[in-house]
mmCIF file of N, CA, C and O in Angstrom:
data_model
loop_
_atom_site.group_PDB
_atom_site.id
_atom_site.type_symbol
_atom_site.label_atom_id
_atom_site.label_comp_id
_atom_site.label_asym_id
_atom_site.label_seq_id
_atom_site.Cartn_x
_atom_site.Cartn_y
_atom_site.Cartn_z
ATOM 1 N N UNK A 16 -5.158 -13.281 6.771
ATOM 2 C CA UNK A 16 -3.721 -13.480 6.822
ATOM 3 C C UNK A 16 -3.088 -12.976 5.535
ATOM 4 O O UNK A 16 -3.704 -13.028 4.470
ATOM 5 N N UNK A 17 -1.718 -12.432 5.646
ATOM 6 C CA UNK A 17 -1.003 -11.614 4.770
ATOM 7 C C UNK A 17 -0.724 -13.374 3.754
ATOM 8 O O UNK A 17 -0.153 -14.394 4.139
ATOM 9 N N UNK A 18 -1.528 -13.018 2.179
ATOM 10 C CA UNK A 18 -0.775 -14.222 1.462
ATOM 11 C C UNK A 18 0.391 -13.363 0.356
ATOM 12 O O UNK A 18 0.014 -12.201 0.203
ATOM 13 N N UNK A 19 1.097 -13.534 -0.069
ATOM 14 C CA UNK A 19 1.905 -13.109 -1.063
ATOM 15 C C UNK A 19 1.726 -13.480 -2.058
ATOM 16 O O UNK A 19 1.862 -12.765 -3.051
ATOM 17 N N UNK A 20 1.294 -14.962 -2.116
ATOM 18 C CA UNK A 20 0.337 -15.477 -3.396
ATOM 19 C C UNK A 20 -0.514 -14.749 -4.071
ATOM 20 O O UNK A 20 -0.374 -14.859 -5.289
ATOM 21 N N UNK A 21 -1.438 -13.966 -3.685
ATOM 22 C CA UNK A 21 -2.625 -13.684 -3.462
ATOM 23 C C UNK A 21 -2.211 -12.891 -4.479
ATOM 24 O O UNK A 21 -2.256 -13.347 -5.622
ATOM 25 N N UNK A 22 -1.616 -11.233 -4.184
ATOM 26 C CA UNK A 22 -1.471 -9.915 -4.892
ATOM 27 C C UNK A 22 -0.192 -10.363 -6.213
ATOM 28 O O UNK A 22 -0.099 -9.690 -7.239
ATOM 29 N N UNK A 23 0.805 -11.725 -5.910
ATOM 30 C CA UNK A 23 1.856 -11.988 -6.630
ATOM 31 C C UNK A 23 1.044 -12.022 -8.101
ATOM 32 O O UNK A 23 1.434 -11.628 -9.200
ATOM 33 N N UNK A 24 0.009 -12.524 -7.784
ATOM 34 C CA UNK A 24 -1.307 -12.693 -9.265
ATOM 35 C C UNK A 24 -1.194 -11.567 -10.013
ATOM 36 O O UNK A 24 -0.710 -11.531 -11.145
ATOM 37 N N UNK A 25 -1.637 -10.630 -9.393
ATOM 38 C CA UNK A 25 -1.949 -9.196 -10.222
ATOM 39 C C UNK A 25 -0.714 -8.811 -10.195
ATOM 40 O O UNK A 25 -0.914 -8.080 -11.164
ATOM 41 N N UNK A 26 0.421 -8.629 -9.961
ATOM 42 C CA UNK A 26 1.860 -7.823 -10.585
ATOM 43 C C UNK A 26 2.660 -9.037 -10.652
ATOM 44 O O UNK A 26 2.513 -10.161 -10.171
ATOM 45 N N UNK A 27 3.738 -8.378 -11.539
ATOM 46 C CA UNK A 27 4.845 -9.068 -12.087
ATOM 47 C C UNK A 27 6.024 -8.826 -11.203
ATOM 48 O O UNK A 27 6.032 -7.794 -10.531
ATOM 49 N N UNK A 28 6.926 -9.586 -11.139
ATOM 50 C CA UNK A 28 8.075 -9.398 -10.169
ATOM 51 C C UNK A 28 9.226 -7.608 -10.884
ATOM 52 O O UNK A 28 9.760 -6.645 -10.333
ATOM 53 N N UNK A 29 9.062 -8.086 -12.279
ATOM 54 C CA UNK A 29 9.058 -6.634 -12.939
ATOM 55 C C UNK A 29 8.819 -5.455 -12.582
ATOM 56 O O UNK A 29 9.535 -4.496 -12.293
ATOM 57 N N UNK A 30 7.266 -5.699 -12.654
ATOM 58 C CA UNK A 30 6.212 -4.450 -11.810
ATOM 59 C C UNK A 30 6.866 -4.196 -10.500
ATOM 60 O O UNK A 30 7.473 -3.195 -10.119
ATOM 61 N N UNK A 31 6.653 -5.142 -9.986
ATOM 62 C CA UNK A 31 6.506 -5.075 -8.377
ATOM 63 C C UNK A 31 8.226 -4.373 -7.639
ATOM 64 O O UNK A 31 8.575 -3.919 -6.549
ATOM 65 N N UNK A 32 8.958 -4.663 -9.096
ATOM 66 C CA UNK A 32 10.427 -4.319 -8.363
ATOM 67 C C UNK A 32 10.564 -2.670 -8.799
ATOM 68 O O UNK A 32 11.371 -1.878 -8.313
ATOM 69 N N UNK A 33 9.514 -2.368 -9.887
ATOM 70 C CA UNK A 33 9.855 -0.879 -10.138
ATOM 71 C C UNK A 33 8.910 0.020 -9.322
ATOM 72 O O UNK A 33 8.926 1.251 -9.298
ATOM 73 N N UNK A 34 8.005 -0.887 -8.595
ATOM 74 C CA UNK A 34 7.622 0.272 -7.561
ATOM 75 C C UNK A 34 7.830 0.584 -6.825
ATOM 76 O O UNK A 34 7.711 1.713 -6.350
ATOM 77 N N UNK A 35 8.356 -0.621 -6.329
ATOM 78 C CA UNK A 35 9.753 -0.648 -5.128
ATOM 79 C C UNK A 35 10.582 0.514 -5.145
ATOM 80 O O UNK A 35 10.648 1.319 -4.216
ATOM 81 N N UNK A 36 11.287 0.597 -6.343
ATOM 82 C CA UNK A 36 12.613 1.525 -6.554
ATOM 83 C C UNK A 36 11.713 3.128 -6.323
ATOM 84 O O UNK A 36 12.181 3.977 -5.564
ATOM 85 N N UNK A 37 10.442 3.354 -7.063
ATOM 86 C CA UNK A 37 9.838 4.510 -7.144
ATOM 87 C C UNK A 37 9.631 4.656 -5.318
ATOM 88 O O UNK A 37 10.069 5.505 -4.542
ATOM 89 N N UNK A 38 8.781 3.445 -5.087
ATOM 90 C CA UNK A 38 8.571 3.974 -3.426
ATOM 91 C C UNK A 38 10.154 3.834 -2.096
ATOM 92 O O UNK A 38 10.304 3.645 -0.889
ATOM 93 N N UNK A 39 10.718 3.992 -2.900
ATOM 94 C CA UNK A 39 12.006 3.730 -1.627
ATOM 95 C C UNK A 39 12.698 5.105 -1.515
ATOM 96 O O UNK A 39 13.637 5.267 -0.736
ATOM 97 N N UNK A 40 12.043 6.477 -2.603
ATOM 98 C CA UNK A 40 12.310 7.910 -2.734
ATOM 99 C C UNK A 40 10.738 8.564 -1.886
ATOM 100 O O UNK A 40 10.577 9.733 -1.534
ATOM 101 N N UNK A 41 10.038 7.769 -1.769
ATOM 102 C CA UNK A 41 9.198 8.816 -1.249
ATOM 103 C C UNK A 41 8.985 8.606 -0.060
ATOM 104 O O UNK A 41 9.168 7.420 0.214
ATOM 105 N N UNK A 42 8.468 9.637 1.362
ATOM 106 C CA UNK A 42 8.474 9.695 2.668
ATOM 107 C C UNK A 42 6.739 9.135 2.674
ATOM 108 O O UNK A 42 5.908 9.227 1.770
ATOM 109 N N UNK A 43 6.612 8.586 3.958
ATOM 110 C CA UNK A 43 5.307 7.936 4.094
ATOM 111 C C UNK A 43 4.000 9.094 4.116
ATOM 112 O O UNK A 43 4.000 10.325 4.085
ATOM 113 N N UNK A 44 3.389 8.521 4.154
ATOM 114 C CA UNK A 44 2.303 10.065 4.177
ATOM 115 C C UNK A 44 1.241 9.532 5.330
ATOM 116 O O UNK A 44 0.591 10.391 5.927
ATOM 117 N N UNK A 45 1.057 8.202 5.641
ATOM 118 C CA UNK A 45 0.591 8.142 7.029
ATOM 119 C C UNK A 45 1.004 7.585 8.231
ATOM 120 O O UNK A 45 2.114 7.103 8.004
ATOM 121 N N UNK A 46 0.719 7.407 9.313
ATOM 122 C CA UNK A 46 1.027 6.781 10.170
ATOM 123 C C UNK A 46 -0.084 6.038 10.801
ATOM 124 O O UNK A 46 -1.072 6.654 11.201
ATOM 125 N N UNK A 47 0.016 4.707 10.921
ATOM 126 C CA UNK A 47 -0.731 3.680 11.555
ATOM 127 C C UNK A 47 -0.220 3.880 13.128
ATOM 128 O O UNK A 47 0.950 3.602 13.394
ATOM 129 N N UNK A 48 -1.359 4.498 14.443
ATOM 130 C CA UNK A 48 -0.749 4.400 15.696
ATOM 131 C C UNK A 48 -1.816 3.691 16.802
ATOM 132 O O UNK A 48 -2.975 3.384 16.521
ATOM 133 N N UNK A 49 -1.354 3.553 17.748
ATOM 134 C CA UNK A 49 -2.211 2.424 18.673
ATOM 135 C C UNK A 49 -3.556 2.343 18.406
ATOM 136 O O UNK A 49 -4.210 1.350 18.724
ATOM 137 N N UNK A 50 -3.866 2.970 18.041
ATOM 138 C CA UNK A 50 -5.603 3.112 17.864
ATOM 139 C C UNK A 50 -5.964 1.848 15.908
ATOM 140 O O UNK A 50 -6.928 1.559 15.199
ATOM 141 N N UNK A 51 -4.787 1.629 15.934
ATOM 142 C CA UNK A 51 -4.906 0.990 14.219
ATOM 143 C C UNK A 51 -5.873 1.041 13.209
ATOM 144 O O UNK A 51 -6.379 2.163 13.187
ATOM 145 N N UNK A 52 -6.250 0.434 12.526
ATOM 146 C CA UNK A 52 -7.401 0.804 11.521
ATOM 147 C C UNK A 52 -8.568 1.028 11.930
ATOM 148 O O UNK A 52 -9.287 0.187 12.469
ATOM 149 N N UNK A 53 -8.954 2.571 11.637
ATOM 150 C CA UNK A 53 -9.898 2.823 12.027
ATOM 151 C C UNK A 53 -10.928 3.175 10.783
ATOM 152 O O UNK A 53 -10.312 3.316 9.727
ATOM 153 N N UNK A 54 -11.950 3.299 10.702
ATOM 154 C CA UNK A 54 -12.801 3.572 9.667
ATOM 155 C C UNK A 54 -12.223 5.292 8.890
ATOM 156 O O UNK A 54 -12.229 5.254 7.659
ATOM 157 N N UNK A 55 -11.956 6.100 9.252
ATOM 158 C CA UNK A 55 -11.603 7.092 8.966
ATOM 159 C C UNK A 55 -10.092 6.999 8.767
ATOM 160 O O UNK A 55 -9.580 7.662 7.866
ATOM 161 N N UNK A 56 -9.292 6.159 9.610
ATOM 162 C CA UNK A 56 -8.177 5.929 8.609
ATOM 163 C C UNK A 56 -8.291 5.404 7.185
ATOM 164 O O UNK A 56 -7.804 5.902 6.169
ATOM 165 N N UNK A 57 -9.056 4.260 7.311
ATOM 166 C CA UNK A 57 -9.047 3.517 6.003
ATOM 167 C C UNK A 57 -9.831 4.586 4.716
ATOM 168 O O UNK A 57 -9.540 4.514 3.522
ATOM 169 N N UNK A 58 -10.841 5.527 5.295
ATOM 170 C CA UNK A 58 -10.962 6.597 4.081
ATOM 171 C C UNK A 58 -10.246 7.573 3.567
ATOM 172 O O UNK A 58 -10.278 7.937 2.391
ATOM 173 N N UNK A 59 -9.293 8.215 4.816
ATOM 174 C CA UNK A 59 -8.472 9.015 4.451
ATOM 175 C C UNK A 59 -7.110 8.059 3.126
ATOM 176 O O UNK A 59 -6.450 8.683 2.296
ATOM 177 N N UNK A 60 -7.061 6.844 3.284
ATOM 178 C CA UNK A 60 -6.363 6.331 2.686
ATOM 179 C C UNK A 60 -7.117 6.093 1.311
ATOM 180 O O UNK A 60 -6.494 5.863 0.275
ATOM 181 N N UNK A 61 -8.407 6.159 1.365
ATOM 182 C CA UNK A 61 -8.931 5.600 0.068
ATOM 183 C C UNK A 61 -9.015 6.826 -1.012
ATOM 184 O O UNK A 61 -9.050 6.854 -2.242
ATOM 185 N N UNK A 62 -9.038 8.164 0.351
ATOM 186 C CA UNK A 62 -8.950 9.622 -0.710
ATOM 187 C C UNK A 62 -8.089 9.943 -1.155
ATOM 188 O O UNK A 62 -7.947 10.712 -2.106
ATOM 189 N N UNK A 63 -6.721 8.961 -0.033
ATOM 190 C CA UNK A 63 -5.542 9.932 -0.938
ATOM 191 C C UNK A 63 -4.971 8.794 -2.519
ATOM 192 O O UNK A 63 -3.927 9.003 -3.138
ATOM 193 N N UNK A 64 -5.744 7.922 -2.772
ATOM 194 C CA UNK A 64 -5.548 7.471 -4.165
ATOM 195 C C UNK A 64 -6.258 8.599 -4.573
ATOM 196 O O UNK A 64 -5.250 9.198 -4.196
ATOM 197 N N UNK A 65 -6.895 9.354 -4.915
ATOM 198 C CA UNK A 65 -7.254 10.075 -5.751
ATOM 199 C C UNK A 65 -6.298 11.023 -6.240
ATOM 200 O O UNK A 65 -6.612 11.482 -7.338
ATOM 201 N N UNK A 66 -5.593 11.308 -5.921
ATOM 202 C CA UNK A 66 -4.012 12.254 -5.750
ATOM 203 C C UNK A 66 -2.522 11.108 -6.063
ATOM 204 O O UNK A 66 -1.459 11.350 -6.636
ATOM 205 N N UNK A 67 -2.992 9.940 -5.461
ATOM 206 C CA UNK A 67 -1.173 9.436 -5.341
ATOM 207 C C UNK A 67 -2.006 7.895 -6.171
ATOM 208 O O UNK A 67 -3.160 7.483 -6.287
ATOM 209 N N UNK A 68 -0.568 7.421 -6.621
ATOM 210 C CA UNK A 68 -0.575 6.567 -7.068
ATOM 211 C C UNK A 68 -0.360 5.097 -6.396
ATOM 212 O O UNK A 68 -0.962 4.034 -6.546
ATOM 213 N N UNK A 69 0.860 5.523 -5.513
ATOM 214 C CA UNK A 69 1.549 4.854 -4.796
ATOM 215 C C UNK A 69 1.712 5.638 -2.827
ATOM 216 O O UNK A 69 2.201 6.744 -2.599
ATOM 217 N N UNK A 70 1.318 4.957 -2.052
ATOM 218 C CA UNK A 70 1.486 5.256 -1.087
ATOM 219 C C UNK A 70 2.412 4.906 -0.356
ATOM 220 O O UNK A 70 2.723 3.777 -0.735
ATOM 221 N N UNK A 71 3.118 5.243 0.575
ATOM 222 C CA UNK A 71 3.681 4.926 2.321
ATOM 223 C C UNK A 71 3.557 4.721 3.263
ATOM 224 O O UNK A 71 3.922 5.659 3.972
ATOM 225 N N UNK A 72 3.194 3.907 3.785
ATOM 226 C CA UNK A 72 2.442 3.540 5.502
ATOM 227 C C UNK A 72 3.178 3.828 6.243
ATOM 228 O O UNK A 72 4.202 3.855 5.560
ATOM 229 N N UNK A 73 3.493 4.123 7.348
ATOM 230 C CA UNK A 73 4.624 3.868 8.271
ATOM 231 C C UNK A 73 3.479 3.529 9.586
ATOM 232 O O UNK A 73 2.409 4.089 9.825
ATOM 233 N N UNK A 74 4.253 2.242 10.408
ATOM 234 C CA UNK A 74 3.181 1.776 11.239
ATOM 235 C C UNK A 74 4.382 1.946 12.627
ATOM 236 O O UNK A 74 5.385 1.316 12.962
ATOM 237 N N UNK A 75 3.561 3.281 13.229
ATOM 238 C CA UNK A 75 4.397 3.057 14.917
ATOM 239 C C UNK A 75 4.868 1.870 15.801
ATOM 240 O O UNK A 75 4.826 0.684 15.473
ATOM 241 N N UNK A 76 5.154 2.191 16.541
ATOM 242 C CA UNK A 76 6.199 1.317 17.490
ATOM 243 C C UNK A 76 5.347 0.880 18.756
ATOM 244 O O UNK A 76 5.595 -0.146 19.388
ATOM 245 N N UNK A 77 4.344 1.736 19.056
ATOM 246 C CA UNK A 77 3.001 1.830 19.794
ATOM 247 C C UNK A 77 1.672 0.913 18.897
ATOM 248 O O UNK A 77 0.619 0.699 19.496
ATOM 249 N N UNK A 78 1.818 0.529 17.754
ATOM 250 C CA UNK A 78 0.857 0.441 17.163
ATOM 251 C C UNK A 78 0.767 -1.927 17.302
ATOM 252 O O UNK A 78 1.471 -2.538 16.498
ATOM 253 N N UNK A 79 0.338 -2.334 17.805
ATOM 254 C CA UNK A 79 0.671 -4.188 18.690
ATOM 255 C C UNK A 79 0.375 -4.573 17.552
ATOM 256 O O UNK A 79 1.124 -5.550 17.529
ATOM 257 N N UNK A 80 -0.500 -4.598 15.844
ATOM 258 C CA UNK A 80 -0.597 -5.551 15.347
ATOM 259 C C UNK A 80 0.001 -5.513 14.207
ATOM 260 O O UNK A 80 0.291 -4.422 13.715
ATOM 261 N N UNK A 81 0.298 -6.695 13.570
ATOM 262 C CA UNK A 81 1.502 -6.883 12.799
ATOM 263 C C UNK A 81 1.179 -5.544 11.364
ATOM 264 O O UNK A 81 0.108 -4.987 11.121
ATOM 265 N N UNK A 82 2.347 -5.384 10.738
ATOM 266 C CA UNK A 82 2.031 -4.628 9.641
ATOM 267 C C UNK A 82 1.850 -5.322 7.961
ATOM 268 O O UNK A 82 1.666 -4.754 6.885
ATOM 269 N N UNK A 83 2.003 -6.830 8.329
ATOM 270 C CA UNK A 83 1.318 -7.573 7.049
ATOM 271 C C UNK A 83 -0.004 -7.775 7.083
ATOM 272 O O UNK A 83 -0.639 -8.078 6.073
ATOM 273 N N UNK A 84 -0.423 -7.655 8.009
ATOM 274 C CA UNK A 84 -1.755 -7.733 8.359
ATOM 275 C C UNK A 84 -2.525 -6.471 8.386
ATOM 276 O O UNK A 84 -3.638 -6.479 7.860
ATOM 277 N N UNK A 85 -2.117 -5.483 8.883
ATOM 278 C CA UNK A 85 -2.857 -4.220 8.531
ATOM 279 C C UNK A 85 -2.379 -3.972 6.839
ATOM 280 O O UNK A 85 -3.145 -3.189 6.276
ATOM 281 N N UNK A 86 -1.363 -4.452 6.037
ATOM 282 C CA UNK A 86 -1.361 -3.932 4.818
ATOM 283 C C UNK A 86 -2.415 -4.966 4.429
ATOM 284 O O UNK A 86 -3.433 -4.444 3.975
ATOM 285 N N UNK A 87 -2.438 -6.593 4.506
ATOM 286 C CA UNK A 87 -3.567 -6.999 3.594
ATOM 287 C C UNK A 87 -4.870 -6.383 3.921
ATOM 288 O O UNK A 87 -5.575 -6.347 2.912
ATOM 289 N N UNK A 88 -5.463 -5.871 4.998
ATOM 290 C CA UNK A 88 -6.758 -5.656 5.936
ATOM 291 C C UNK A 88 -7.111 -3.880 4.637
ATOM 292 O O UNK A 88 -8.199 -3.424 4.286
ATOM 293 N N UNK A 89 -5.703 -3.376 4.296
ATOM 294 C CA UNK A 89 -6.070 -1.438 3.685
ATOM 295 C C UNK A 89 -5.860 -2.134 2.796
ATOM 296 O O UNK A 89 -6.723 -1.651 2.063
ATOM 297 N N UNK A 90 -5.306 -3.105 2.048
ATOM 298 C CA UNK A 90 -5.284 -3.413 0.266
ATOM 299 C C UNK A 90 -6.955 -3.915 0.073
ATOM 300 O O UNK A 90 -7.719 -3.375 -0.726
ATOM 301 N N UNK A 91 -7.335 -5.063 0.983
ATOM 302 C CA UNK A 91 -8.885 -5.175 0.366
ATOM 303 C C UNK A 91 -9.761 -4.004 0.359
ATOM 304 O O UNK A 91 -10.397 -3.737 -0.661
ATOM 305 N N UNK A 92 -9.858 -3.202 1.530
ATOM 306 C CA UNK A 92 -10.711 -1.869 1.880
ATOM 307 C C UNK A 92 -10.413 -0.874 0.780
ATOM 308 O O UNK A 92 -11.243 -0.079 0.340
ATOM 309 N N UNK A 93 -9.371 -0.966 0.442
ATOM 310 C CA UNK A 93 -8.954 0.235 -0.209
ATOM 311 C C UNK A 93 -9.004 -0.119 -2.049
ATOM 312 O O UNK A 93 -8.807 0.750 -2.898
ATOM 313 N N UNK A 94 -9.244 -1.264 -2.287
ATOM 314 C CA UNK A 94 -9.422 -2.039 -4.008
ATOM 315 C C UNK A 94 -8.128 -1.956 -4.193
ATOM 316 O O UNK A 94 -7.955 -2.082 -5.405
ATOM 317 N N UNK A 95 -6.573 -1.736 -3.370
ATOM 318 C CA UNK A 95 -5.504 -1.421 -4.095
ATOM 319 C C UNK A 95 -4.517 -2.832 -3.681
ATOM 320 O O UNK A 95 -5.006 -3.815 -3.125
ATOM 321 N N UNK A 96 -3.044 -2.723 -4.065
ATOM 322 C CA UNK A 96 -2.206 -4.139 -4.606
ATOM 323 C C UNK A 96 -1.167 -3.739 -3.420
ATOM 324 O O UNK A 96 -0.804 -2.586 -3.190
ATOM 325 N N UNK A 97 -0.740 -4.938 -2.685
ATOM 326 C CA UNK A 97 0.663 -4.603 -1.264
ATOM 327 C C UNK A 97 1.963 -4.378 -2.521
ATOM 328 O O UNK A 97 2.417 -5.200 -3.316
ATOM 329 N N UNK A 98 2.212 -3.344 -2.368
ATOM 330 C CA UNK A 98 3.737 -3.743 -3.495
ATOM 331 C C UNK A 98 5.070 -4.178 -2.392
ATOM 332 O O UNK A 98 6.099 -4.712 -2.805
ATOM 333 N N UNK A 99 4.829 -3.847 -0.978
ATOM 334 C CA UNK A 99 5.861 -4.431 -0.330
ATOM 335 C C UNK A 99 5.527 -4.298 1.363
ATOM 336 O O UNK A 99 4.855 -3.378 1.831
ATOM 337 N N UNK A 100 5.810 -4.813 1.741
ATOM 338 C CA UNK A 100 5.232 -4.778 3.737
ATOM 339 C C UNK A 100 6.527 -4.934 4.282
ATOM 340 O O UNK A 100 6.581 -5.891 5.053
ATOM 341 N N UNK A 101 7.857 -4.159 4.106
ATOM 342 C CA UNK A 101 8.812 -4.078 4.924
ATOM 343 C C UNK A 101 9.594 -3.725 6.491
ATOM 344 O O UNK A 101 9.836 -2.532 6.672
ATOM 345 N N UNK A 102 9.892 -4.456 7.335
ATOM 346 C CA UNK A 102 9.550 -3.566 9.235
ATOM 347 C C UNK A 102 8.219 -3.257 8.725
ATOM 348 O O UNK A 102 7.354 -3.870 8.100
ATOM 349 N N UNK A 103 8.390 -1.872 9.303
ATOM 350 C CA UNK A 103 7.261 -1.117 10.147
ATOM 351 C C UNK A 103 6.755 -0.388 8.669
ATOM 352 O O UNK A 103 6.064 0.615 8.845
ATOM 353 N N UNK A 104 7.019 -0.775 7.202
ATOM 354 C CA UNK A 104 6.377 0.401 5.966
ATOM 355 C C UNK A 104 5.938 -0.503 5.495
ATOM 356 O O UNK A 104 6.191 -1.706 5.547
ATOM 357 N N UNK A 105 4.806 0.458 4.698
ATOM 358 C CA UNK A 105 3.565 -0.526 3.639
ATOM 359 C C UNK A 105 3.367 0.316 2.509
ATOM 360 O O UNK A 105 3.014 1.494 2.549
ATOM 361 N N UNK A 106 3.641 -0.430 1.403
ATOM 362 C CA UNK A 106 3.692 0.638 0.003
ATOM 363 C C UNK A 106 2.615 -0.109 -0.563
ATOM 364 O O UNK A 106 2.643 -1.288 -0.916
ATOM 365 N N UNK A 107 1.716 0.651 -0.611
ATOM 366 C CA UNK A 107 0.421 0.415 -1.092
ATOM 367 C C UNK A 107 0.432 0.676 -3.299
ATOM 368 O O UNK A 107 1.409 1.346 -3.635
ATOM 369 N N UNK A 108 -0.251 0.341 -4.215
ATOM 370 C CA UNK A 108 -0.306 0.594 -5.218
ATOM 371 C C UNK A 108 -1.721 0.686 -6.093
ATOM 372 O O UNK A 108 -2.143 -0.281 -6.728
ATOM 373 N N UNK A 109 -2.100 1.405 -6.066
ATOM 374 C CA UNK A 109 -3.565 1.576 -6.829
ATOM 375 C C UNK A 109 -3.771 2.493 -8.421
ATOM 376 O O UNK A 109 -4.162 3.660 -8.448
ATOM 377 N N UNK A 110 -3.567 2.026 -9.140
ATOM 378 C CA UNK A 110 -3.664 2.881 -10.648
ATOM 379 C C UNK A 110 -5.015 3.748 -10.453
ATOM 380 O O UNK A 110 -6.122 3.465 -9.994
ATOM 381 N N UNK A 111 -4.346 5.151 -11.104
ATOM 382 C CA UNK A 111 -5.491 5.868 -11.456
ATOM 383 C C UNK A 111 -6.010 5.580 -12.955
ATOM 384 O O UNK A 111 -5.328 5.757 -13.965
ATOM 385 N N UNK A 112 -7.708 4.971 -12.915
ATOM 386 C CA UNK A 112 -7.945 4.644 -14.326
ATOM 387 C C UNK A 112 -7.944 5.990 -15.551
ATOM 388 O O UNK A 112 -7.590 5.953 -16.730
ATOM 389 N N UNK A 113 -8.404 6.958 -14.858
ATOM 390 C CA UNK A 113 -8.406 8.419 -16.290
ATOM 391 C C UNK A 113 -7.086 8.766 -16.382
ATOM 392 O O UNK A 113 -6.781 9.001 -17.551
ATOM 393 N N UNK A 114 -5.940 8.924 -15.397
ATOM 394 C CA UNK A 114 -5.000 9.634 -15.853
ATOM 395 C C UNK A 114 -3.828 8.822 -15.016
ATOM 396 O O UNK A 114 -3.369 9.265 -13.963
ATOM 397 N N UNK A 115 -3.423 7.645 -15.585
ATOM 398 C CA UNK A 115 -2.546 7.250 -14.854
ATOM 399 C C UNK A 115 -1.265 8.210 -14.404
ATOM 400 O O UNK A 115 -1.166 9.225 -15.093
ATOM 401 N N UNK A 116 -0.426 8.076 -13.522
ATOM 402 C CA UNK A 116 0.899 8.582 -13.981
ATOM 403 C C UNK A 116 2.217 8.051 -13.742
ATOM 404 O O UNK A 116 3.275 8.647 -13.945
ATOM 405 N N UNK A 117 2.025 6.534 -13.159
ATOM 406 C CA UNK A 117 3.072 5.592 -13.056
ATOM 407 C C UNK A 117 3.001 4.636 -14.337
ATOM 408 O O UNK A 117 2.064 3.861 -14.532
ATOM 409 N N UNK A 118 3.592 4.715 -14.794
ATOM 410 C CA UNK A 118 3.420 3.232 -16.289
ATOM 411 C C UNK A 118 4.221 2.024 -16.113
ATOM 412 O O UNK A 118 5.443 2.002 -16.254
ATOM 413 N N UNK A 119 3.389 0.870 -15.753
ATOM 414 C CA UNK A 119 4.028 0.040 -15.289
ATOM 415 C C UNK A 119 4.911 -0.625 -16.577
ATOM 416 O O UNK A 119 4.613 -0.437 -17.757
ATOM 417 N N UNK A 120 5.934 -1.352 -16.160
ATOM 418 C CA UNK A 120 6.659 -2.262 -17.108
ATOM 419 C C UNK A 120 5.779 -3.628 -17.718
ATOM 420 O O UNK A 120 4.880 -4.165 -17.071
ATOM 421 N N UNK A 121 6.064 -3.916 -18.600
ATOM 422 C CA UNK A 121 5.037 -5.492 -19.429
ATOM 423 C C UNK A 121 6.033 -6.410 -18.354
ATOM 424 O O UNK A 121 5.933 -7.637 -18.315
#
């Protein structure tokens, strides 16, 4: 079950509001569709941290299970933080450790 508790641990309302602002400019880069998490979704998501910092979910209209629940289900699989599960989008957040390029706020 989606806790908010849970990830509220690891970011700050600070943090969590400036990734917000960063992810509310960028277009999703996947789509969750009836077939939902599949093993090869969840890798294609784990490769594209290697490239992005911050991701976009967008979860179809076809797709029956909730999207707080598929974001907590890709934040454990994926080692990364929910920065927000809004409708049908999931902004995922995972730091790159060698070369960050988002700098979070203290």
């Amino acid at each position: 079950m989606f806790n908010r508790k849970e990830f509220a641990e690891n970011m700050t309302s600070k943090q969590r509001a400036y990734l917000k602002s960063l992810a509310s400019v960028i277009d999703p880069i996947f789509q969750v569709g009836k077939s939902s998490l599949t093993p090869e979704f969840t890798e294609a998501v784990l490769e594209s941290f290697n490239t992005h910092e911050l991701i976009k979910i967008n979860v179809l209209k076809n797709c029956m299970d909730d999207p707080k629940e598929i974001g907590a289900v890709l934040a454990e699989r994926t080692h990364s933080q929910i920065v927000q599960v809004i409708g049908k989008k999931i902004v995922l957040y995972k730091a790159n450790k060698d070369n960050p390029k988002i700098i979070l706020p203290n």
